[in-house]
XYZ file of C-alpha atoms in Angstrom:
340
model
C -16.108 -96.923 -37.171
C -19.137 -96.216 -35.423
C -22.434 -96.134 -38.103
C -23.330 -92.910 -36.565
C -23.173 -88.746 -37.292
C -22.752 -87.144 -34.061
C -22.514 -83.441 -32.959
C -19.964 -81.515 -30.992
C -21.149 -79.105 -28.224
C -19.362 -75.687 -28.899
C -17.327 -73.860 -31.260
C -14.095 -75.940 -30.467
C -13.290 -79.888 -29.238
C -13.299 -79.980 -25.695
C -10.675 -82.580 -24.526
C -12.987 -85.354 -23.697
C -14.628 -85.074 -27.286
C -11.547 -85.215 -28.825
C -10.650 -88.606 -26.981
C -14.218 -89.734 -27.561
C -14.264 -89.398 -31.346
C -10.695 -90.618 -31.706
C -11.780 -93.869 -29.992
C -15.307 -94.122 -31.292
C -14.656 -93.157 -34.973
C -17.953 -91.912 -35.913
C -18.910 -92.052 -39.670
C -19.354 -88.352 -39.517
C -20.360 -85.322 -37.757
C -22.942 -82.555 -37.489
C -22.745 -79.063 -37.005
C -25.164 -76.351 -35.257
C -25.512 -72.889 -34.789
C -23.818 -73.532 -31.586
C -21.031 -74.546 -33.163
C -20.733 -71.603 -35.933
C -19.314 -68.304 -34.851
C -17.331 -66.843 -37.760
C -15.659 -68.436 -40.809
C -12.228 -68.724 -39.525
C -13.282 -70.396 -36.071
C -15.778 -72.912 -38.265
C -12.885 -73.642 -40.679
C -10.786 -74.388 -37.469
C -13.225 -76.481 -36.258
C -13.897 -78.858 -39.152
C -9.813 -79.032 -39.714
C -9.737 -80.358 -36.197
C -12.520 -83.043 -36.740
C -10.566 -84.335 -40.052
C -7.390 -84.288 -37.629
C -8.729 -86.623 -35.723
C -8.401 -89.569 -37.482
C -6.469 -88.265 -40.498
C -9.268 -88.465 -42.888
C -9.419 -85.569 -45.570
C -12.644 -87.106 -47.024
C -14.960 -86.717 -43.693
C -18.611 -86.490 -43.581
C -19.116 -83.057 -42.176
C -22.638 -81.919 -42.276
C -25.228 -79.377 -41.353
C -28.686 -78.412 -42.095
C -28.854 -75.645 -44.586
C -32.107 -75.172 -46.339
C -32.366 -71.123 -46.203
C -35.412 -69.390 -44.602
C -35.733 -70.327 -40.842
C -33.736 -73.522 -41.050
C -30.063 -71.858 -41.583
C -27.641 -72.645 -39.044
C -24.985 -70.093 -40.635
C -26.518 -66.807 -41.232
C -26.090 -62.702 -40.427
C -23.815 -61.102 -39.687
C -20.776 -63.518 -40.493
C -22.701 -65.320 -43.515
C -25.170 -64.596 -46.217
C -29.203 -64.991 -45.370
C -30.606 -67.571 -47.982
C -34.319 -67.299 -48.713
C -36.897 -70.454 -47.690
C -37.260 -72.867 -50.525
C -40.884 -72.420 -50.933
C -39.928 -69.185 -52.443
C -38.327 -70.965 -55.401
C -41.417 -73.030 -55.742
C -43.309 -69.760 -56.278
C -40.940 -68.607 -59.079
C -41.458 -71.867 -60.367
C -45.341 -71.558 -60.909
C -44.763 -68.593 -62.569
C -41.765 -69.337 -64.919
C -40.635 -73.020 -64.387
C -37.548 -72.687 -66.148
C -36.457 -69.429 -64.386
C -37.559 -71.254 -60.929
C -35.236 -74.327 -61.534
C -32.228 -72.310 -62.497
C -32.618 -69.466 -59.740
C -32.509 -72.586 -57.239
C -29.624 -74.056 -58.814
C -27.771 -70.662 -58.389
C -28.984 -70.120 -55.104
C -27.789 -73.659 -54.185
C -24.319 -73.453 -55.776
C -23.895 -70.237 -54.051
C -24.861 -71.402 -50.671
C -22.480 -74.512 -51.064
C -19.549 -72.719 -51.824
C -19.878 -71.017 -48.261
C -20.371 -74.431 -47.010
C -17.485 -75.781 -48.765
C -15.208 -72.877 -47.814
C -16.187 -73.749 -43.984
C -14.924 -77.519 -44.650
C -18.464 -78.457 -44.810
C -19.076 -81.695 -47.049
C -22.923 -82.698 -46.838
C -25.789 -80.340 -46.291
C -29.008 -82.192 -45.515
C -30.909 -80.279 -48.168
C -33.119 -81.041 -50.486
C -36.747 -81.313 -48.904
C -38.474 -83.415 -51.208
C -41.888 -83.469 -49.505
C -44.833 -82.711 -51.210
C -46.906 -79.983 -49.714
C -50.579 -80.700 -49.023
C -53.234 -78.093 -47.146
C -52.839 -80.243 -43.763
C -48.888 -80.413 -44.128
C -47.488 -79.834 -40.560
C -45.783 -76.270 -39.981
C -42.398 -77.951 -39.357
C -42.285 -78.312 -43.010
C -44.197 -75.260 -44.075
C -41.925 -73.094 -46.059
C -39.260 -75.524 -46.396
C -41.636 -77.332 -48.869
C -40.651 -76.781 -52.784
C -44.283 -77.149 -53.633
C -47.749 -79.018 -54.014
C -46.749 -81.014 -57.225
C -44.262 -83.936 -57.388
C -42.544 -83.049 -60.833
C -42.336 -79.391 -59.402
C -40.574 -80.602 -56.292
C -38.602 -83.299 -58.121
C -37.624 -80.574 -60.657
C -36.207 -78.053 -57.849
C -34.661 -80.829 -55.702
C -32.573 -81.958 -58.837
C -31.674 -78.161 -59.149
C -30.418 -78.416 -55.395
C -28.666 -81.159 -55.703
C -26.764 -80.195 -59.039
C -26.047 -76.878 -57.423
C -24.421 -77.926 -54.338
C -22.344 -80.583 -56.116
C -21.070 -77.872 -58.285
C -19.450 -76.230 -55.447
C -18.163 -79.890 -53.756
C -21.273 -80.678 -51.306
C -23.390 -83.461 -51.589
C -26.811 -82.856 -50.853
C -29.498 -84.935 -49.180
C -33.143 -86.471 -49.913
C -35.429 -85.839 -47.052
C -37.570 -87.229 -45.403
C -38.318 -90.562 -47.476
C -40.875 -91.518 -47.925
C -42.230 -88.180 -47.450
C -43.499 -86.093 -44.530
C -46.016 -83.902 -46.393
C -49.126 -85.870 -45.023
C -48.161 -85.545 -41.694
C -50.170 -83.368 -39.227
C -47.715 -83.299 -36.131
C -44.213 -82.494 -35.663
C -41.791 -85.199 -35.430
C -39.692 -83.355 -33.222
C -42.466 -83.469 -30.450
C -44.965 -86.245 -31.394
C -45.196 -89.425 -33.456
C -47.242 -88.374 -36.748
C -49.540 -91.363 -38.125
C -50.469 -91.392 -41.515
C -53.542 -93.316 -42.611
C -53.130 -92.798 -46.628
C -53.387 -96.319 -48.396
C -50.753 -96.945 -50.419
C -52.378 -96.027 -54.045
C -52.438 -92.430 -52.533
C -49.120 -92.688 -50.959
C -47.129 -92.909 -54.999
C -47.857 -89.035 -54.928
C -45.627 -88.505 -51.825
C -42.469 -90.877 -52.847
C -42.860 -89.717 -56.857
C -40.125 -87.138 -56.579
C -37.776 -89.527 -54.508
C -38.228 -92.027 -57.424
C -37.363 -89.221 -59.458
C -34.027 -88.436 -57.842
C -33.361 -91.633 -56.399
C -30.640 -92.482 -59.102
C -29.392 -88.730 -58.867
C -29.178 -88.666 -54.851
C -26.141 -90.363 -52.854
C -27.548 -89.343 -49.369
C -31.232 -89.785 -48.169
C -33.079 -89.289 -44.693
C -35.686 -91.286 -43.299
C -38.947 -89.808 -41.632
C -40.354 -90.703 -38.148
C -43.781 -91.554 -39.423
C -45.958 -94.423 -39.081
C -47.697 -95.079 -42.481
C -50.371 -97.499 -41.398
C -50.757 -99.064 -44.808
C -47.486 -99.822 -45.017
C -46.352 -100.871 -41.373
C -49.138 -99.947 -38.555
C -46.843 -101.069 -35.818
C -43.326 -98.792 -36.418
C -42.044 -95.260 -37.747
C -40.523 -95.479 -41.509
C -37.280 -94.999 -39.763
C -37.375 -98.309 -37.871
C -39.638 -100.196 -40.101
C -37.794 -102.972 -42.212
C -40.553 -103.102 -44.394
C -40.701 -99.724 -45.487
C -36.803 -99.164 -45.563
C -36.562 -102.393 -47.885
C -39.834 -102.202 -49.848
C -40.518 -98.741 -50.143
C -37.132 -96.901 -50.124
C -34.913 -99.445 -51.345
C -36.984 -101.222 -54.187
C -40.006 -98.952 -54.829
C -38.309 -95.224 -54.944
C -34.963 -97.464 -55.957
C -32.808 -95.610 -53.346
C -29.552 -97.360 -52.927
C -27.520 -94.408 -51.288
C -26.268 -93.652 -47.717
C -29.458 -93.962 -46.069
C -29.553 -92.312 -42.552
C -31.840 -91.315 -39.832
C -33.421 -88.309 -39.188
C -32.287 -87.002 -35.573
C -32.672 -89.884 -33.595
C -33.638 -87.937 -30.299
C -36.669 -86.832 -31.445
C -39.743 -87.168 -29.338
C -41.426 -89.170 -32.033
C -39.447 -92.386 -31.040
C -39.568 -94.364 -27.995
C -37.066 -96.156 -25.777
C -33.472 -95.034 -24.799
C -31.079 -93.335 -27.486
C -29.001 -96.627 -27.787
C -32.339 -98.682 -28.254
C -33.668 -96.285 -31.036
C -30.641 -96.728 -32.733
C -30.374 -100.294 -33.061
C -33.840 -100.524 -34.293
C -33.033 -97.910 -36.767
C -29.893 -99.701 -38.175
C -31.606 -103.331 -37.926
C -34.630 -101.984 -39.881
C -31.633 -100.648 -42.893
C -30.551 -97.618 -42.058
C -27.087 -97.277 -42.680
C -25.949 -94.365 -40.415
C -27.850 -92.989 -36.909
C -28.049 -89.353 -36.532
C -27.542 -87.846 -33.176
C -27.270 -84.266 -32.785
C -26.955 -83.152 -29.416
C -23.584 -83.743 -28.659
C -24.375 -85.695 -25.234
C -21.397 -87.922 -24.389
C -23.369 -90.352 -22.790
C -25.886 -90.850 -25.395
C -22.875 -91.101 -27.819
C -21.534 -93.392 -25.548
C -24.234 -95.593 -25.652
C -24.648 -95.617 -29.318
C -21.024 -96.750 -29.700
C -21.606 -99.716 -27.211
C -25.128 -100.777 -28.906
C -24.438 -100.341 -32.382
C -21.186 -101.922 -33.119
C -19.338 -101.281 -36.128
C -20.401 -100.332 -39.809
C -21.301 -102.901 -42.170
C -19.172 -103.319 -45.254
C -22.126 -102.263 -47.538
C -22.877 -99.038 -45.303
C -19.219 -98.074 -45.412
C -19.112 -98.692 -49.312
C -22.362 -96.337 -49.605
C -20.529 -93.769 -47.523
C -17.578 -93.638 -49.625
C -19.161 -93.550 -52.794
C -21.550 -90.455 -51.440
C -18.213 -88.397 -50.191
C -16.314 -89.584 -53.379
C -19.436 -88.082 -55.696
C -17.901 -84.405 -55.582
C -14.988 -82.634 -55.560
C -14.503 -79.144 -54.645
C -13.515 -76.684 -57.542
C -9.942 -75.352 -57.801
C -11.754 -72.187 -58.487
C -15.188 -71.749 -57.289
C -17.702 -69.451 -58.406
C -18.043 -66.228 -56.937
C -21.480 -66.433 -54.913
C -22.371 -62.717 -55.353
C -22.243 -63.143 -58.846
C -24.660 -66.379 -58.597
C -27.262 -64.357 -56.425
C -26.977 -61.539 -58.789
C -28.577 -63.837 -61.356
C -30.791 -65.467 -59.187
C -32.458 -62.036 -58.051
C -32.945 -60.958 -61.964
C -34.550 -64.212 -62.318
C -37.012 -63.189 -59.707
C -37.344 -59.875 -60.906
C -37.880 -60.679 -64.596
C -40.872 -62.567 -63.235
C -42.285 -59.993 -61.136
C -41.963 -62.825 -58.065
C -40.941 -61.478 -54.689
C -37.701 -63.035 -53.316
């Protein structure tokens, strides 16, 4: 198995993709809007990914947070609110904010599970600050670590109830970054003591989450030369030891402009730093082939983490009714007089 998550180019697999994936055997797949036309088509696509290797329990992932990060949306799927809306409810009525987020996450994950998706790269546990770049913006759950942790836990719990594994991101925290890592390499000069605020939500949820994602950010007090994704010191000493996360650790998209070098070179550096899997989103066969050649096969430890993550949830035989869950969610907002 190749220690990577790959994308595919369209709403169905091409013959070249099918042949390549059969040989490469990636650890999983990621879906984007280009892959999602309607529920029936999407289920056929995810079933076809499972059929390649006959693997019923397969990492089939998506970025579905709500708000502007939504790969599935109207008219074929429901529109979901941005995570920040639940932070606003929490600030007025904390218990209602937590419950509304749990209900929302279960309803959203029910849509995903119906489509054959097993992993959602959601919950964003970056602590918001006045200077936080807009790439996070209303994706953030709030400015207080305990608020972020409480709402992040609700996301993980809600999705698990529907049979979907959530993901802590972006470890060790994207809130202090003042640049978009899709375009530039953010550099954070805060001292170790101050960064404890940023890692606090991840610490609280490390034992609950089975999948985590790194940030392409340089934290100069920890490793002034390398972004967290490619820093052995940050991965081992901060993510694994101080945060205490022992789940499946994957990179943010390895194709982001925050990183330098070729795609295979970036991937090797991330795996050597201690990441379990490389996330490559763009379905470019040349890049994917380069990763396969450069990165070899998945380690036994990473394979065990992958198995544990996928085995941590089960799709219920009788899923909850998303309409009923959303109605209760909306009533909680209305009772607190908070706009959804």
